[in-house]
Amino acid sequence: MVKVGAIIQVRLGSERLPGKALLPLPFGSNTSLLEHVVNNAQSASSLQQTIVATTTRNADDAIEAFCQTKAIPYLRGSADDVLDRFLQAAHTYELDVIVRLTGDNPFVLPVTIAQAVKKLLQTESDYITTTGLPLGTNVEVFTRQALETAATEASEAADREHVTPYIRRKANLNRQTLPYTSPIEALRLTVDYPTDYALASMIMDRLWKQGQPVTHEQIWELLQKHPWLQEVNAANSQRQVFESEEEEIAAAKKMLQAGGFTKALRKL
């Protein structure tokens, strides 16, 4: 039998919103942001196990304490080599298929996880990613064999830090997408900045019920009543993960050109 599990990468050392994973969500509640991520993963019908993968840094002792209190399987590994941390977790808990989640995305739906896993198994793919969903709600699913290949062959720092870039470009791997259409695709539902946390807290405060994930349809209906909500974190930008140095330089040139920095542009 194929064993499928979610690995949630999380740490408390965020520069933009320190300690965000253990912040209460909604504000003033007894449920943390990370607990929402764990609960949603545990509710996915296709998963046999959900593991929290944090770092060995002292700051993340609180993550370990949280997992022990809630009886959540966990593993502590490298702070910088997240790819190796995932490999250790996959081996320790004997996973054949891995769903990659992060501790700052509390709106990933159990049904999305289940459908992505189903497609990977049905198509016998090495890697599946969902598309068309709001930022912070898409998921990645891959085989342990693909993870082992990346862990053995990937040497670039970005490949080790972000886990899947090498898998996404490895020539002989079978990759598929699972496209969705969401009425709130343009909404930012990840939590990186204080205003992201504010929006997530307001949404959870109005819509969340214990044991029931907040759906995109519910959020869409809320936005129809209070359209100003989508402006709360609209100015925030997402750090990009580039597949190569050339891709990053091309993006930098585009930004410099758009800003009129012609002298700096010539130096690139």
Phi, psi and omega in degrees: 000136179284127178263121182248132179217155174263136172246120181258112178276133185203147174208164182258001186271030180298135180285324187273331179213079184304138176072017190299326186299331182254011175292146178291140180220113000289170181305131179089358181272179177258009181248128181273164177304313181298323181296324175298317180298314180297314181299318180295320178294316181295338179275350180287125187295338186272354186261135174266341183204150175232125185238136173265126180245106181244189186259171178272003179292149182301326182300335183265011172301328181293328176293316178300316180298320177300313181297320179295318180296321184266003181057045179258127176302140182212167176212143177246132182213200185300140177285327185260325181265078183290332177300315178293325177299319177295319180297317178300317181295318180297319179289315183300319183258010172054051179272140174263328179229136186239132169260121181269121176232162177235154187285001180247018181237082186279000184250012174293128186272141177304323182293326176296315178301311183298318181290324178293318177297316180301317181293319179299316182290320182292322183268356183053042181275166175267335187206135176230137170229143175273154178224162174088002180258162179302151177305126181100001181234357172281158181229158174241139177228137180208163180277157177295328178297318177296320178296318179296321177300313180296317182295329180280320190261331186287132181236342180289143181302320181295326178293323182284327184282327188252004169074304191256353181306319181294320178298322183290340181243357179297125192299318190264016178265145180271108182247141179226159172243153175239099185279143175234162170239121182235137179291348182239030184305325184282352183282146179264111184242019170267164181238098178243327185241163176306322180289331172297316179296321179298314179296313180301320181294318179294321178295313181296320182299325183270332191241334190284135171234140183309127177083002181232115179293150178281125183269163178294327179295320178296317180295319179300315179297322178296320180293330177294326179279325183227072184299339180295341181301324183289351178269349185302316182238020185296335183278351182286145179245154182256135174294131180271147173252112184267146181287335182204167177296323180298319179295321179293319179296319179298319179293321179296318178299319180297319179291319179296319179296317180295328180272358178080019180272070188291324181292316178295324180298320181295332180286342176272000000 
